[in-house]
PDB file of C-alpha atoms in Angstrom:
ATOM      1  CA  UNK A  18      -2.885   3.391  -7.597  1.00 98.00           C
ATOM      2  CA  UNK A  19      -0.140   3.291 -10.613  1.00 98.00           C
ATOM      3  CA  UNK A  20       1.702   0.196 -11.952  1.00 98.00           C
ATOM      4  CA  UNK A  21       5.040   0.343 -14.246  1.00 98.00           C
ATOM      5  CA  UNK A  22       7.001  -2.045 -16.157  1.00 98.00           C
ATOM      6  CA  UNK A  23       9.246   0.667 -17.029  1.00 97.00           C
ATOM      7  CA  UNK A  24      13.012   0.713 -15.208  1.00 96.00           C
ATOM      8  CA  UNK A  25      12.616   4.447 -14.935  1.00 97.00           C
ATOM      9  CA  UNK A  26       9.700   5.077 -12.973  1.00 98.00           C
ATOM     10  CA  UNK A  27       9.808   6.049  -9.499  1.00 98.00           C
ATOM     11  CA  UNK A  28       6.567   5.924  -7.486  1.00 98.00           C
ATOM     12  CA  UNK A  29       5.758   8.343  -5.002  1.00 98.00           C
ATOM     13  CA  UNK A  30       3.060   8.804  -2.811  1.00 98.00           C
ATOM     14  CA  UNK A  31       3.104  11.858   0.164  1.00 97.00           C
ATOM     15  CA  UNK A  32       1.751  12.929   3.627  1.00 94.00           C
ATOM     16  CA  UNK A  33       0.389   9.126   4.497  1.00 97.00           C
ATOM     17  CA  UNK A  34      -1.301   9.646   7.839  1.00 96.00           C
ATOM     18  CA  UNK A  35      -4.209   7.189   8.494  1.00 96.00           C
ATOM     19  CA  UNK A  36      -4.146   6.117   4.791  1.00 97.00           C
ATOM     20  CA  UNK A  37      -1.871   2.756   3.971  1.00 98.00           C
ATOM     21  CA  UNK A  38       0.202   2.527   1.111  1.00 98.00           C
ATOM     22  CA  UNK A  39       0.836  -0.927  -0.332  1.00 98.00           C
ATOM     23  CA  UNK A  40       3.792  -1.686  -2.534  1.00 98.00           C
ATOM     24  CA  UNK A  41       4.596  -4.990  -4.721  1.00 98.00           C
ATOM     25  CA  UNK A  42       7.030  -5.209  -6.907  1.00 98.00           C
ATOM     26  CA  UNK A  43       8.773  -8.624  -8.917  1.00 98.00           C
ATOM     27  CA  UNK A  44      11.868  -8.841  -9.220  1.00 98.00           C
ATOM     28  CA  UNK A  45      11.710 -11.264 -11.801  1.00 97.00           C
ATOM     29  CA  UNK A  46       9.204  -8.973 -13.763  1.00 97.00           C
ATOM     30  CA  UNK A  47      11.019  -5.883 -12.790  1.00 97.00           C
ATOM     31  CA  UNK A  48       7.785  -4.527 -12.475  1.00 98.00           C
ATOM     32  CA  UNK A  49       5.955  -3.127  -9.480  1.00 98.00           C
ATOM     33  CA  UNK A  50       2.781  -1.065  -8.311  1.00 98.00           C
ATOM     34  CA  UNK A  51       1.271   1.227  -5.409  1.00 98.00           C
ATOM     35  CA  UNK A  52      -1.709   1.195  -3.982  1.00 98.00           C
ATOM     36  CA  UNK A  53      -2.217   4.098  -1.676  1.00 98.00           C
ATOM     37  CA  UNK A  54      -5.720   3.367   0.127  1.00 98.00           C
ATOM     38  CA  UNK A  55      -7.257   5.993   2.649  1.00 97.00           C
ATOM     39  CA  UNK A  56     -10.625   3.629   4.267  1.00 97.00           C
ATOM     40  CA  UNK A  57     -10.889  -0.409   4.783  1.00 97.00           C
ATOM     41  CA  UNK A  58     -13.694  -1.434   3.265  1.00 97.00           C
ATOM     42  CA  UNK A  59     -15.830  -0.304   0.436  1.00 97.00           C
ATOM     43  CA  UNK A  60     -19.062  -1.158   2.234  1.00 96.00           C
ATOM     44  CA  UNK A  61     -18.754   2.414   4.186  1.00 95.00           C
ATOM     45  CA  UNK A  62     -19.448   4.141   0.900  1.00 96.00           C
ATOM     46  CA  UNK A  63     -20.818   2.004  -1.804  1.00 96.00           C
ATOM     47  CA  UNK A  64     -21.266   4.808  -4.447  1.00 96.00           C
ATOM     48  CA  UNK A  65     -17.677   6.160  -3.955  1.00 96.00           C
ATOM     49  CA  UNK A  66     -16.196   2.352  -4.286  1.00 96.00           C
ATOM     50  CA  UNK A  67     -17.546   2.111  -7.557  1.00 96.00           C
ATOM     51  CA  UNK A  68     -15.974   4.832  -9.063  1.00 97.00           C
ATOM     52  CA  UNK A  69     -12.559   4.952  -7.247  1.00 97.00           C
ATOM     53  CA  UNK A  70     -12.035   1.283  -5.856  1.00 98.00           C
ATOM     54  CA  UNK A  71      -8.522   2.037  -5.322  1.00 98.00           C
ATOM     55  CA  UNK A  72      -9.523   4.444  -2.120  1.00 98.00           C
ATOM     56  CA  UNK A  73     -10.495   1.153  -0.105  1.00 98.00           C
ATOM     57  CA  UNK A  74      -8.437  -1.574   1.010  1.00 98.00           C
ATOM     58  CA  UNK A  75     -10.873  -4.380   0.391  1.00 98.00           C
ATOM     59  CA  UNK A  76     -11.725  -3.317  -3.298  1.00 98.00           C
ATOM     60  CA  UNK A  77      -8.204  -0.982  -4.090  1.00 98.00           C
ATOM     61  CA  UNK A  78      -5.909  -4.349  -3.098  1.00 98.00           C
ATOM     62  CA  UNK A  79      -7.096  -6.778  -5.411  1.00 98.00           C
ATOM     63  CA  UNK A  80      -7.179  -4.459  -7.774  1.00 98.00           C
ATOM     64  CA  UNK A  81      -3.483  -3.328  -7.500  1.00 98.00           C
ATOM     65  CA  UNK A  82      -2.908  -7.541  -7.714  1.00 98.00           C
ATOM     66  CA  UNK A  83      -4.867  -8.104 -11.072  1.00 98.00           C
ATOM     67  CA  UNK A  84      -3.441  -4.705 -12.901  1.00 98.00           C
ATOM     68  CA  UNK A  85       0.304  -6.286 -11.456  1.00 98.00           C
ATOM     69  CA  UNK A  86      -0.761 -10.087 -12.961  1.00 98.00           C
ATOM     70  CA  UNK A  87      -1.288  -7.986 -16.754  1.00 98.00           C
ATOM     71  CA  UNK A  88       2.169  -7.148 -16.390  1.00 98.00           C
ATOM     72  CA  UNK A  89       3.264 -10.798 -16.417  1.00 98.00           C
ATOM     73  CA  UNK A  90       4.001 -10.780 -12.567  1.00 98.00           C
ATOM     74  CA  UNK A  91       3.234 -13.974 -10.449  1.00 97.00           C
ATOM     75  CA  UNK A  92       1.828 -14.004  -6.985  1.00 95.00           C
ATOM     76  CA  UNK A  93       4.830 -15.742  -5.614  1.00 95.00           C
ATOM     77  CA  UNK A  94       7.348 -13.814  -7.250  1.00 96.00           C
ATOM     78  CA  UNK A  95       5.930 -10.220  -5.335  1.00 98.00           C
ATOM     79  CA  UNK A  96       7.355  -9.022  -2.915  1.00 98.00           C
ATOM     80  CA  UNK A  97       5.153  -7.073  -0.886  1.00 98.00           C
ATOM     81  CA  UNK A  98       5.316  -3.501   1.928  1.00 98.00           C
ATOM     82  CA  UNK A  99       2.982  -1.685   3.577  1.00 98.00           C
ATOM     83  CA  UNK A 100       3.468   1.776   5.121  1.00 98.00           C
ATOM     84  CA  UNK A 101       1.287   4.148   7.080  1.00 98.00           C
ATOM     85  CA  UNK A 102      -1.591   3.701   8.904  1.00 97.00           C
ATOM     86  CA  UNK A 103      -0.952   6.272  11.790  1.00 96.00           C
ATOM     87  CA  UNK A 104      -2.841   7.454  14.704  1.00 92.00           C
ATOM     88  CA  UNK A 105      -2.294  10.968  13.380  1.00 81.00           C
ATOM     89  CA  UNK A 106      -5.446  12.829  15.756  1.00 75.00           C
ATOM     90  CA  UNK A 107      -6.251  12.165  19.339  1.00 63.00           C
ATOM     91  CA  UNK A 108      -9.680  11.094  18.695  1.00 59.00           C
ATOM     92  CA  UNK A 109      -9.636   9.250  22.350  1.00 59.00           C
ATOM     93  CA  UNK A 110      -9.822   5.539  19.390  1.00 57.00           C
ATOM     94  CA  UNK A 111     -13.230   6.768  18.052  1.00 61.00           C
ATOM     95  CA  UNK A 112     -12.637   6.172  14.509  1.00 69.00           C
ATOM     96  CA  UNK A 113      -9.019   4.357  14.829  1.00 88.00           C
ATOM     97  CA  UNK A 114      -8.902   4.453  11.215  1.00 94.00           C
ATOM     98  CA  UNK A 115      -5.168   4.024  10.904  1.00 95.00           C
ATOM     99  CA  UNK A 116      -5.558   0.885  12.991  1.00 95.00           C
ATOM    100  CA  UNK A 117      -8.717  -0.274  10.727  1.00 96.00           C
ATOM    101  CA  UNK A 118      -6.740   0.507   7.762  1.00 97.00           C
ATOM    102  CA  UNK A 119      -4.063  -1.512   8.734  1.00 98.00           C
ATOM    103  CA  UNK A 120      -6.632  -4.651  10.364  1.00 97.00           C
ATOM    104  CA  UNK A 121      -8.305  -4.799   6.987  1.00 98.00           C
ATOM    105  CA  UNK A 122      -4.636  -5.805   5.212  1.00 98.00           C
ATOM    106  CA  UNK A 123      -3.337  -8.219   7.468  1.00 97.00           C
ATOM    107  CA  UNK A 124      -6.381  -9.981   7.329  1.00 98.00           C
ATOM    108  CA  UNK A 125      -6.966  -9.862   3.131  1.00 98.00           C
ATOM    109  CA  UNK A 126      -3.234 -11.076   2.948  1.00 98.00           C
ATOM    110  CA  UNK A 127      -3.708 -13.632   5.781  1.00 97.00           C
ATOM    111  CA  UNK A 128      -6.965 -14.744   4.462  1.00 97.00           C
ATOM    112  CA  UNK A 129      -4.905 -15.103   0.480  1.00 95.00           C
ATOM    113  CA  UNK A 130      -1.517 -16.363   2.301  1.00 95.00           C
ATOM    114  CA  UNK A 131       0.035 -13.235   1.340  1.00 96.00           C
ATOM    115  CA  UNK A 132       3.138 -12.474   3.579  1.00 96.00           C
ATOM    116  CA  UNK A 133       4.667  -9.354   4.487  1.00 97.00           C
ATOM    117  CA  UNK A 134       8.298  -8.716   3.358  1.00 98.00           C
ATOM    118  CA  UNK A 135       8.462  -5.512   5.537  1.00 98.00           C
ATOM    119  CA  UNK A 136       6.010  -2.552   6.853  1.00 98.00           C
ATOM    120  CA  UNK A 137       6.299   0.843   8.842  1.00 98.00           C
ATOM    121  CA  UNK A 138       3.027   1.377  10.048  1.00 97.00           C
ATOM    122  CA  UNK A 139       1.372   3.075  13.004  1.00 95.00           C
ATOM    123  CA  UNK A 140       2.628   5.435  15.382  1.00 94.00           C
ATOM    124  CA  UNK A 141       1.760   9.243  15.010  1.00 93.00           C
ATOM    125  CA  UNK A 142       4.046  10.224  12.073  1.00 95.00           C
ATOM    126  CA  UNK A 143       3.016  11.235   8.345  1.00 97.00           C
ATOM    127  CA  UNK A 144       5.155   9.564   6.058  1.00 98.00           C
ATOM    128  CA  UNK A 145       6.097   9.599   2.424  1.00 98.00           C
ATOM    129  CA  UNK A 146       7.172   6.660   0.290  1.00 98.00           C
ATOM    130  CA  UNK A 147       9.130   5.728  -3.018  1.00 98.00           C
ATOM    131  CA  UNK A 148       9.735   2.763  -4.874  1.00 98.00           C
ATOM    132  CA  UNK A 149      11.874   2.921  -7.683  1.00 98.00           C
ATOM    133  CA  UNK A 150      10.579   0.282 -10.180  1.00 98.00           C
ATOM    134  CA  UNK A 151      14.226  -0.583 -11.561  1.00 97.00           C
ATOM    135  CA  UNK A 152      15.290  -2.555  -8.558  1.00 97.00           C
ATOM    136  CA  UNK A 153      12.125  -2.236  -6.090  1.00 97.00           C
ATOM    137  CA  UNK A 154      14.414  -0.236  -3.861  1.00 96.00           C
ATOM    138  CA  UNK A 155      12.075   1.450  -1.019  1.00 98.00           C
ATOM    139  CA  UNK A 156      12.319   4.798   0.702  1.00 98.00           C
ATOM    140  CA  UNK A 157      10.444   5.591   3.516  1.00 98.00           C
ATOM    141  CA  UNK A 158      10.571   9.676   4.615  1.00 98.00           C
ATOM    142  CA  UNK A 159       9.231  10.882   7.692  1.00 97.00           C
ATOM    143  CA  UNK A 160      10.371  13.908  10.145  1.00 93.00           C
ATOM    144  CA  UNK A 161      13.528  14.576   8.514  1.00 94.00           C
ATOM    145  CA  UNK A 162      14.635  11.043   8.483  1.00 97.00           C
ATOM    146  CA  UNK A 163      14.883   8.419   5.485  1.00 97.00           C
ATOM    147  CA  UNK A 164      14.607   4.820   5.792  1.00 97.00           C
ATOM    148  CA  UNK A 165      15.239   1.609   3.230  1.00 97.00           C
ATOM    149  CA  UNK A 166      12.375  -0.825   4.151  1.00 95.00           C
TER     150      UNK A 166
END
């Protein structure tokens, strides 16, 4: 997870398979964060949530909110992605985790009446993300191909 208020920084994060990235960035702030989570919830492996929250979606999204709220940025002001979550094994949906990833989000930003501005998620493709924190302009790379989400 990383968070900038500096026009020059350009987050990255590569080769999301099952894993979700989630990006928020204010416009009014000019200020923006990833959050690139690889399990939903924290209560799979207690011990590992309490020294890297960020790795689970229930722990490493409200975390990537209160680090963005230091900056100065307002809930209603973010403007929010999420990309990933494939199906990137045929496991025959054993552990789905891509799917569970994914779940977990929609229902931590239905449950806090967070809404979705745009997401690329699912399928069977590894992708790789950028936000540049000047404008909150979003690049999405996967098989060749780029796309502005």
């Amino acid at each position: 997870m990383q968070v900038s208020n500096r026009r020059d920084t350009l987050l990255v994060t590569h080769a999301l398979g099952s894993c979700i990235a989630v990006l928020a960035y204010s416009p009014v702030q000019r200020a923006g964060g990833m959050l690139h989570y690889m399990l939903p919830l924290a209560s799979s492996s207690p011990d590992k949530a309490a020294i890297r929250p960020a790795m689970f979606a229930d722990t490493g999204i409200p975390l990537l909110f209160d680090e963005l709220y230091k900056l100065g940025c307002k809930r209603g002001d973010l403007i929010i992605k999420a990309v990933g979550g494939a199906a990137m094994y045929d496991d025959h949906g054993k552990f789905n985790i891509g799917k569970r990833n994914h779940t977990v989000l929609r229902k931590i930003f239905w449950k806090n009446n967070i809404m979705l501005a745009a997401e690329d998620v699912g399928g069977h493709k590894s992708r790789t993300v950028r936000m540049y924190i000047e404008d909150g302009h979003t690049v999405v790379s996967s098989m060749g191909k780029e796309t502005i989400l």
